[in-house]
DNA sequence: CCGTTCTGTGAACACCGTTCATTTATTGCT
DNA sequence: AGCAATAAATGAACGGTGTTCACAGAACGG
């Protein structure tokens, strides 16, 4: 009897469809322009029907928030694969800034709207998407520390946090303070990288047959 | 005939009163909770009366935004007086973070709501409150450069911008990503300072009567 | 005292999120 | 097949929002 199964699937599909349309609306006109009534109109249902699939507007926002965060994480993933830590940090910087500037409304939704939205990302201390991706960043600084390229006496986790704050600051100032025309985000990003990474020490263990 | 004069003054006073009450509401319940109707109720006028003094809600928001920015600038001023540049930067960091965390709703209004709000701050390239206070920050890095304590080959203005982004990132992540529990803002601030400031070079021109 | 100008307002418009009784469609069972 | 039960969908309403505008009232200049 695959009938309840089919109904469940259809229900899930509709839910997915609603989220997809909502995402489009947010990306096109911003989160504030996402109204339950217009969303209902767009998916061709009555407004009340949306409440059969989501508790309220905030529930939709939360879902879009965690999905947006996953997109951000995915955008970082290729850069995170790079072995050499300085290059990795540089590439991750590029990817982060690129995502934030190319998908401003998504970025706003994730990190700049309501504090309650991003709570879901960090509720599990170790598990959730938030800590997991922050871990990737911490690992860069651990590798940098191992290579002797971090300021001494500062824990990698703290450096990672400052670095993240720097990235977020660059993106969000570009998004909100559009009036302030400073250097391009990429330039600022590279400045941030070179500021947090110490110059390479003279090779104690030479790479190959030197000295 | 001081009659039109008095009327003007009363008009200005009412306008001021409205802004004051609006500011209180924002600081207490956040910008989203500021409604024209509740504001009208609070100042004991009909909603329509507000539109005799402000074009619309956004106009009030803009005004609160620039005033909030001036408060922030004022909070930074004592620290900006410090002569020694490293100490100055450290004190300014402390002041900036303190303001952002103690007046979260004001800070949100200035830098995290609508991009159109902060436009007023940076519309004049050299004059307005925005460029002026950014200039204070640039000066710190100019002084640091003169003392040979900045990374070489990076313009002070760019370092200042990265530094500001860092501060803003720290504050706004604390405000929006409350779920993420990292190090205290002050610690991150000091890490940011020590990351952007190079260690003191050995004294070429010794302080007094040596050599 | 009258006419004008400024101040203030009530009522309306068009939205918004959300709820709930009611209708409609679908399913399982006899 | 028809009927009861369950699920899906909705129309209408409630209370809220920003904003406009024709109108009333007060204050003023002559």
PDB file of C-alpha atoms in Angstrom, chain A:
ATOM      1  CA  UNK A   1       0.000   0.000   0.000  1.00  0.00           C
ATOM      2  CA  UNK A   2       2.159   2.886  -1.282  1.00  0.00           C
ATOM      3  CA  UNK A   3      -0.639   5.349  -0.896  1.00  0.00           C
ATOM      4  CA  UNK A   4       0.290   7.021   2.351  1.00  0.00           C
ATOM      5  CA  UNK A   5       3.824   6.893   1.040  1.00  0.00           C
ATOM      6  CA  UNK A   6       2.846   8.838  -2.054  1.00  0.00           C
ATOM      7  CA  UNK A   7       0.941  11.355   0.019  1.00  0.00           C
ATOM      8  CA  UNK A   8       3.935  11.867   2.201  1.00  0.00           C
ATOM      9  CA  UNK A   9       6.103  12.382  -0.832  1.00  0.00           C
ATOM     10  CA  UNK A  10       3.693  14.858  -2.359  1.00  0.00           C
ATOM     11  CA  UNK A  11       3.532  16.685   0.903  1.00  0.00           C
ATOM     12  CA  UNK A  12       7.295  16.886   1.060  1.00  0.00           C
ATOM     13  CA  UNK A  13       7.425  18.016  -2.542  1.00  0.00           C
ATOM     14  CA  UNK A  14       4.984  20.814  -1.905  1.00  0.00           C
ATOM     15  CA  UNK A  15       6.935  21.878   1.123  1.00  0.00           C
ATOM     16  CA  UNK A  16      10.074  21.884  -0.960  1.00  0.00           C
ATOM     17  CA  UNK A  17       8.360  23.842  -3.691  1.00  0.00           C
ATOM     18  CA  UNK A  18       7.226  26.482  -1.232  1.00  0.00           C
ATOM     19  CA  UNK A  19      10.749  26.827   0.102  1.00  0.00           C
ATOM     20  CA  UNK A  20      12.146  27.083  -3.390  1.00  0.00           C
ATOM     21  CA  UNK A  21       9.760  29.866  -4.351  1.00  0.00           C
ATOM     22  CA  UNK A  22      10.410  31.602  -1.051  1.00  0.00           C
ATOM     23  CA  UNK A  23      14.134  31.413  -1.692  1.00  0.00           C
ATOM     24  CA  UNK A  24      13.695  32.981  -5.100  1.00  0.00           C
ATOM     25  CA  UNK A  25      11.654  35.799  -3.640  1.00  0.00           C
ATOM     26  CA  UNK A  26      14.240  36.480  -0.960  1.00  0.00           C
ATOM     27  CA  UNK A  27      17.124  36.443  -3.402  1.00  0.00           C
ATOM     28  CA  UNK A  28      15.289  38.741  -5.775  1.00  0.00           C
ATOM     29  CA  UNK A  29      13.695  41.260  -3.456  1.00  0.00           C
ATOM     30  CA  UNK A  30      15.172  40.649  -0.036  1.00  0.00           C
ATOM     31  CA  UNK A  31      13.810  39.014   3.047  1.00  0.00           C
ATOM     32  CA  UNK A  32      11.559  41.887   4.031  1.00  0.00           C
ATOM     33  CA  UNK A  33       9.737  41.545   0.727  1.00  0.00           C
ATOM     34  CA  UNK A  34       8.853  37.944   1.505  1.00  0.00           C
ATOM     35  CA  UNK A  35       5.254  37.982   2.640  1.00  0.00           C
ATOM     36  CA  UNK A  36       3.100  34.990   3.363  1.00  0.00           C
ATOM     37  CA  UNK A  37       0.396  36.334   1.115  1.00  0.00           C
ATOM     38  CA  UNK A  38       2.621  36.920  -1.874  1.00  0.00           C
ATOM     39  CA  UNK A  39       4.278  33.563  -1.298  1.00  0.00           C
ATOM     40  CA  UNK A  40       0.884  31.887  -1.229  1.00  0.00           C
ATOM     41  CA  UNK A  41      -0.045  33.715  -4.398  1.00  0.00           C
ATOM     42  CA  UNK A  42       3.161  32.574  -6.071  1.00  0.00           C
ATOM     43  CA  UNK A  43       2.622  28.904  -5.242  1.00  0.00           C
ATOM     44  CA  UNK A  44      -1.075  29.226  -6.050  1.00  0.00           C
ATOM     45  CA  UNK A  45      -2.454  28.317  -2.678  1.00  0.00           C
ATOM     46  CA  UNK A  46      -4.417  30.228  -0.100  1.00  0.00           C
ATOM     47  CA  UNK A  47      -2.316  31.893   2.596  1.00  0.00           C
ATOM     48  CA  UNK A  48      -3.711  29.617   5.264  1.00  0.00           C
ATOM     49  CA  UNK A  49      -2.400  26.576   3.424  1.00  0.00           C
ATOM     50  CA  UNK A  50       1.181  27.643   4.089  1.00  0.00           C
ATOM     51  CA  UNK A  51       0.502  27.129   7.775  1.00  0.00           C
ATOM     52  CA  UNK A  52      -0.131  23.445   7.142  1.00  0.00           C
ATOM     53  CA  UNK A  53       3.528  23.128   6.174  1.00  0.00           C
ATOM     54  CA  UNK A  54       5.251  25.742   8.315  1.00  0.00           C
ATOM     55  CA  UNK A  55       4.517  26.956  11.778  1.00  0.00           C
ATOM     56  CA  UNK A  56       4.849  30.572  10.725  1.00  0.00           C
ATOM     57  CA  UNK A  57       6.916  32.957   8.638  1.00  0.00           C
ATOM     58  CA  UNK A  58       9.881  32.635  10.974  1.00  0.00           C
ATOM     59  CA  UNK A  59       9.962  28.895  10.446  1.00  0.00           C
ATOM     60  CA  UNK A  60      10.397  29.486   6.727  1.00  0.00           C
ATOM     61  CA  UNK A  61      13.076  32.049   7.444  1.00  0.00           C
ATOM     62  CA  UNK A  62      14.923  29.629   9.703  1.00  0.00           C
ATOM     63  CA  UNK A  63      14.849  26.932   7.073  1.00  0.00           C
ATOM     64  CA  UNK A  64      16.102  29.321   4.408  1.00  0.00           C
ATOM     65  CA  UNK A  65      18.773  30.439   6.820  1.00  0.00           C
ATOM     66  CA  UNK A  66      20.246  27.005   7.422  1.00  0.00           C
ATOM     67  CA  UNK A  67      20.040  26.201   3.717  1.00  0.00           C
ATOM     68  CA  UNK A  68      21.784  29.419   2.868  1.00  0.00           C
ATOM     69  CA  UNK A  69      24.461  28.560   5.376  1.00  0.00           C
ATOM     70  CA  UNK A  70      24.911  25.174   3.768  1.00  0.00           C
ATOM     71  CA  UNK A  71      25.326  26.891   0.418  1.00  0.00           C
ATOM     72  CA  UNK A  72      27.966  29.118   1.925  1.00  0.00           C
ATOM     73  CA  UNK A  73      29.703  26.107   3.381  1.00  0.00           C
ATOM     74  CA  UNK A  74      29.556  24.348   0.028  1.00  0.00           C
ATOM     75  CA  UNK A  75      31.044  27.402  -1.645  1.00  0.00           C
ATOM     76  CA  UNK A  76      33.965  27.194   0.779  1.00  0.00           C
ATOM     77  CA  UNK A  77      34.536  23.499   0.375  1.00  0.00           C
ATOM     78  CA  UNK A  78      36.803  23.482  -2.694  1.00  0.00           C
ATOM     79  CA  UNK A  79      39.070  26.066  -1.142  1.00  0.00           C
ATOM     80  CA  UNK A  80      39.157  24.101   2.099  1.00  0.00           C
ATOM     81  CA  UNK A  81      40.664  21.165   0.237  1.00  0.00           C
ATOM     82  CA  UNK A  82      43.865  23.032  -0.608  1.00  0.00           C
ATOM     83  CA  UNK A  83      46.791  21.567   1.291  1.00  0.00           C
ATOM     84  CA  UNK A  84      49.116  24.503   1.716  1.00  0.00           C
ATOM     85  CA  UNK A  85      47.573  26.461   4.592  1.00  0.00           C
ATOM     86  CA  UNK A  86      48.361  30.007   3.461  1.00  0.00           C
ATOM     87  CA  UNK A  87      47.012  29.331   0.012  1.00  0.00           C
ATOM     88  CA  UNK A  88      44.033  27.619   1.592  1.00  0.00           C
ATOM     89  CA  UNK A  89      43.260  30.614   3.764  1.00  0.00           C
ATOM     90  CA  UNK A  90      43.576  32.907   0.798  1.00  0.00           C
ATOM     91  CA  UNK A  91      41.270  30.825  -1.352  1.00  0.00           C
ATOM     92  CA  UNK A  92      38.729  30.472   1.430  1.00  0.00           C
ATOM     93  CA  UNK A  93      38.769  34.217   1.883  1.00  0.00           C
ATOM     94  CA  UNK A  94      38.103  34.698  -1.798  1.00  0.00           C
ATOM     95  CA  UNK A  95      35.259  32.177  -1.725  1.00  0.00           C
ATOM     96  CA  UNK A  96      33.659  33.667   1.377  1.00  0.00           C
ATOM     97  CA  UNK A  97      33.731  37.213   0.084  1.00  0.00           C
ATOM     98  CA  UNK A  98      32.537  36.082  -3.330  1.00  0.00           C
ATOM     99  CA  UNK A  99      29.547  34.323  -1.851  1.00  0.00           C
ATOM    100  CA  UNK A 100      28.612  37.233   0.356  1.00  0.00           C
ATOM    101  CA  UNK A 101      28.787  39.781  -2.420  1.00  0.00           C
ATOM    102  CA  UNK A 102      27.155  37.692  -5.122  1.00  0.00           C
ATOM    103  CA  UNK A 103      24.297  36.549  -2.922  1.00  0.00           C
ATOM    104  CA  UNK A 104      23.777  39.549  -0.687  1.00  0.00           C
ATOM    105  CA  UNK A 105      20.226  38.773   0.312  1.00  0.00           C
ATOM    106  CA  UNK A 106      21.073  35.225   1.221  1.00  0.00           C
ATOM    107  CA  UNK A 107      24.023  36.427   3.259  1.00  0.00           C
ATOM    108  CA  UNK A 108      21.868  39.021   4.987  1.00  0.00           C
ATOM    109  CA  UNK A 109      19.346  36.359   5.851  1.00  0.00           C
ATOM    110  CA  UNK A 110      21.978  34.109   7.364  1.00  0.00           C
ATOM    111  CA  UNK A 111      23.941  36.576   9.442  1.00  0.00           C
ATOM    112  CA  UNK A 112      22.326  39.968   9.501  1.00  0.00           C
ATOM    113  CA  UNK A 113      18.633  39.584  10.162  1.00  0.00           C
ATOM    114  CA  UNK A 114      17.346  38.199  13.371  1.00  0.00           C
ATOM    115  CA  UNK A 115      19.550  36.566  15.971  1.00  0.00           C
ATOM    116  CA  UNK A 116      16.973  33.822  16.359  1.00  0.00           C
ATOM    117  CA  UNK A 117      17.487  32.716  12.780  1.00  0.00           C
ATOM    118  CA  UNK A 118      21.102  31.738  13.161  1.00  0.00           C
ATOM    119  CA  UNK A 119      20.533  30.113  16.510  1.00  0.00           C
ATOM    120  CA  UNK A 120      19.675  26.877  14.768  1.00  0.00           C
ATOM    121  CA  UNK A 121      23.133  26.843  13.202  1.00  0.00           C
ATOM    122  CA  UNK A 122      24.965  26.793  16.493  1.00  0.00           C
ATOM    123  CA  UNK A 123      22.599  25.042  18.849  1.00  0.00           C
ATOM    124  CA  UNK A 124      24.582  21.808  18.896  1.00  0.00           C
ATOM    125  CA  UNK A 125      27.960  22.555  20.377  1.00  0.00           C
ATOM    126  CA  UNK A 126      29.850  20.161  18.126  1.00  0.00           C
ATOM    127  CA  UNK A 127      27.495  18.788  15.550  1.00  0.00           C
ATOM    128  CA  UNK A 128      25.524  21.383  13.589  1.00  0.00           C
ATOM    129  CA  UNK A 129      26.573  23.116  10.399  1.00  0.00           C
ATOM    130  CA  UNK A 130      27.903  26.113  12.277  1.00  0.00           C
ATOM    131  CA  UNK A 131      30.543  24.517  14.487  1.00  0.00           C
ATOM    132  CA  UNK A 132      31.458  22.121  11.700  1.00  0.00           C
ATOM    133  CA  UNK A 133      32.358  24.865   9.257  1.00  0.00           C
ATOM    134  CA  UNK A 134      33.996  26.925  11.952  1.00  0.00           C
ATOM    135  CA  UNK A 135      36.111  23.848  12.586  1.00  0.00           C
ATOM    136  CA  UNK A 136      37.363  24.013   9.022  1.00  0.00           C
ATOM    137  CA  UNK A 137      38.569  27.506   9.665  1.00  0.00           C
ATOM    138  CA  UNK A 138      40.191  26.550  12.948  1.00  0.00           C
ATOM    139  CA  UNK A 139      42.049  23.782  11.161  1.00  0.00           C
ATOM    140  CA  UNK A 140      43.639  26.288   8.818  1.00  0.00           C
ATOM    141  CA  UNK A 141      45.084  28.164  11.723  1.00  0.00           C
ATOM    142  CA  UNK A 142      46.205  24.968  13.391  1.00  0.00           C
ATOM    143  CA  UNK A 143      48.115  24.122  10.253  1.00  0.00           C
ATOM    144  CA  UNK A 144      49.475  27.631  10.098  1.00  0.00           C
ATOM    145  CA  UNK A 145      50.577  27.341  13.690  1.00  0.00           C
ATOM    146  CA  UNK A 146      52.324  24.058  12.938  1.00  0.00           C
ATOM    147  CA  UNK A 147      54.146  25.851  10.157  1.00  0.00           C
ATOM    148  CA  UNK A 148      55.143  28.580  12.568  1.00  0.00           C
ATOM    149  CA  UNK A 149      53.208  31.219  10.717  1.00  0.00           C
ATOM    150  CA  UNK A 150      50.824  32.465  13.362  1.00  0.00           C
ATOM    151  CA  UNK A 151      51.465  35.108  15.982  1.00  0.00           C
ATOM    152  CA  UNK A 152      52.871  33.275  18.970  1.00  0.00           C
ATOM    153  CA  UNK A 153      50.790  32.640  22.016  1.00  0.00           C
ATOM    154  CA  UNK A 154      47.420  32.964  20.355  1.00  0.00           C
ATOM    155  CA  UNK A 155      45.194  29.924  20.142  1.00  0.00           C
ATOM    156  CA  UNK A 156      44.200  28.924  16.593  1.00  0.00           C
ATOM    157  CA  UNK A 157      40.540  28.958  17.565  1.00  0.00           C
ATOM    158  CA  UNK A 158      40.800  32.576  18.584  1.00  0.00           C
ATOM    159  CA  UNK A 159      42.661  33.540  15.441  1.00  0.00           C
ATOM    160  CA  UNK A 160      40.004  31.748  13.434  1.00  0.00           C
ATOM    161  CA  UNK A 161      37.302  33.686  15.201  1.00  0.00           C
ATOM    162  CA  UNK A 162      38.990  37.010  14.577  1.00  0.00           C
ATOM    163  CA  UNK A 163      39.501  36.042  10.978  1.00  0.00           C
ATOM    164  CA  UNK A 164      35.869  35.105  10.548  1.00  0.00           C
ATOM    165  CA  UNK A 165      34.857  38.374  12.153  1.00  0.00           C
ATOM    166  CA  UNK A 166      37.087  40.159   9.685  1.00  0.00           C
ATOM    167  CA  UNK A 167      35.521  38.421   6.724  1.00  0.00           C
ATOM    168  CA  UNK A 168      32.059  39.033   8.022  1.00  0.00           C
ATOM    169  CA  UNK A 169      32.885  42.651   8.674  1.00  0.00           C
ATOM    170  CA  UNK A 170      34.124  43.143   5.148  1.00  0.00           C
ATOM    171  CA  UNK A 171      31.050  41.574   3.608  1.00  0.00           C
ATOM    172  CA  UNK A 172      28.492  43.192   5.835  1.00  0.00           C
ATOM    173  CA  UNK A 173      29.988  46.658   5.589  1.00  0.00           C
ATOM    174  CA  UNK A 174      29.895  46.362   1.824  1.00  0.00           C
ATOM    175  CA  UNK A 175      26.272  45.278   2.052  1.00  0.00           C
ATOM    176  CA  UNK A 176      25.037  47.832   4.543  1.00  0.00           C
ATOM    177  CA  UNK A 177      27.364  50.794   4.237  1.00  0.00           C
ATOM    178  CA  UNK A 178      27.193  51.025   0.499  1.00  0.00           C
ATOM    179  CA  UNK A 179      27.861  54.723   0.799  1.00  0.00           C
ATOM    180  CA  UNK A 180      31.359  54.135   2.101  1.00  0.00           C
ATOM    181  CA  UNK A 181      33.549  53.495  -0.879  1.00  0.00           C
ATOM    182  CA  UNK A 182      36.699  51.797   0.258  1.00  0.00           C
ATOM    183  CA  UNK A 183      39.003  49.285  -1.349  1.00  0.00           C
ATOM    184  CA  UNK A 184      37.402  46.294  -3.114  1.00  0.00           C
ATOM    185  CA  UNK A 185      36.506  43.396  -0.874  1.00  0.00           C
ATOM    186  CA  UNK A 186      39.137  41.124  -2.394  1.00  0.00           C
ATOM    187  CA  UNK A 187      41.881  43.609  -1.596  1.00  0.00           C
ATOM    188  CA  UNK A 188      40.682  43.921   1.977  1.00  0.00           C
ATOM    189  CA  UNK A 189      40.510  40.162   2.214  1.00  0.00           C
ATOM    190  CA  UNK A 190      44.089  39.738   1.133  1.00  0.00           C
ATOM    191  CA  UNK A 191      45.166  42.443   3.531  1.00  0.00           C
ATOM    192  CA  UNK A 192      43.414  40.528   6.272  1.00  0.00           C
ATOM    193  CA  UNK A 193      45.206  37.346   5.276  1.00  0.00           C
ATOM    194  CA  UNK A 194      48.642  38.889   5.215  1.00  0.00           C
ATOM    195  CA  UNK A 195      47.926  40.606   8.513  1.00  0.00           C
ATOM    196  CA  UNK A 196      47.060  37.423  10.341  1.00  0.00           C
ATOM    197  CA  UNK A 197      49.741  35.278   8.756  1.00  0.00           C
ATOM    198  CA  UNK A 198      53.327  35.841   9.825  1.00  0.00           C
ATOM    199  CA  UNK A 199      56.045  35.767   7.156  1.00  0.00           C
ATOM    200  CA  UNK A 200      57.565  32.375   6.500  1.00  0.00           C
ATOM    201  CA  UNK A 201      60.423  31.653   8.878  1.00  0.00           C
ATOM    202  CA  UNK A 202      63.782  30.713   7.326  1.00  0.00           C
ATOM    203  CA  UNK A 203      63.626  26.980   6.559  1.00  0.00           C
ATOM    204  CA  UNK A 204      65.076  25.052   9.494  1.00  0.00           C
ATOM    205  CA  UNK A 205      64.369  21.783   7.788  1.00  0.00           C
ATOM    206  CA  UNK A 206      65.187  22.708   4.193  1.00  0.00           C
ATOM    207  CA  UNK A 207      62.737  21.583   1.559  1.00  0.00           C
ATOM    208  CA  UNK A 208      65.274  19.666  -0.505  1.00  0.00           C
ATOM    209  CA  UNK A 209      69.018  19.427  -0.705  1.00  0.00           C
ATOM    210  CA  UNK A 210      69.694  23.083   0.047  1.00  0.00           C
ATOM    211  CA  UNK A 211      72.453  24.267   2.349  1.00  0.00           C
TER     212      UNK A 211
END
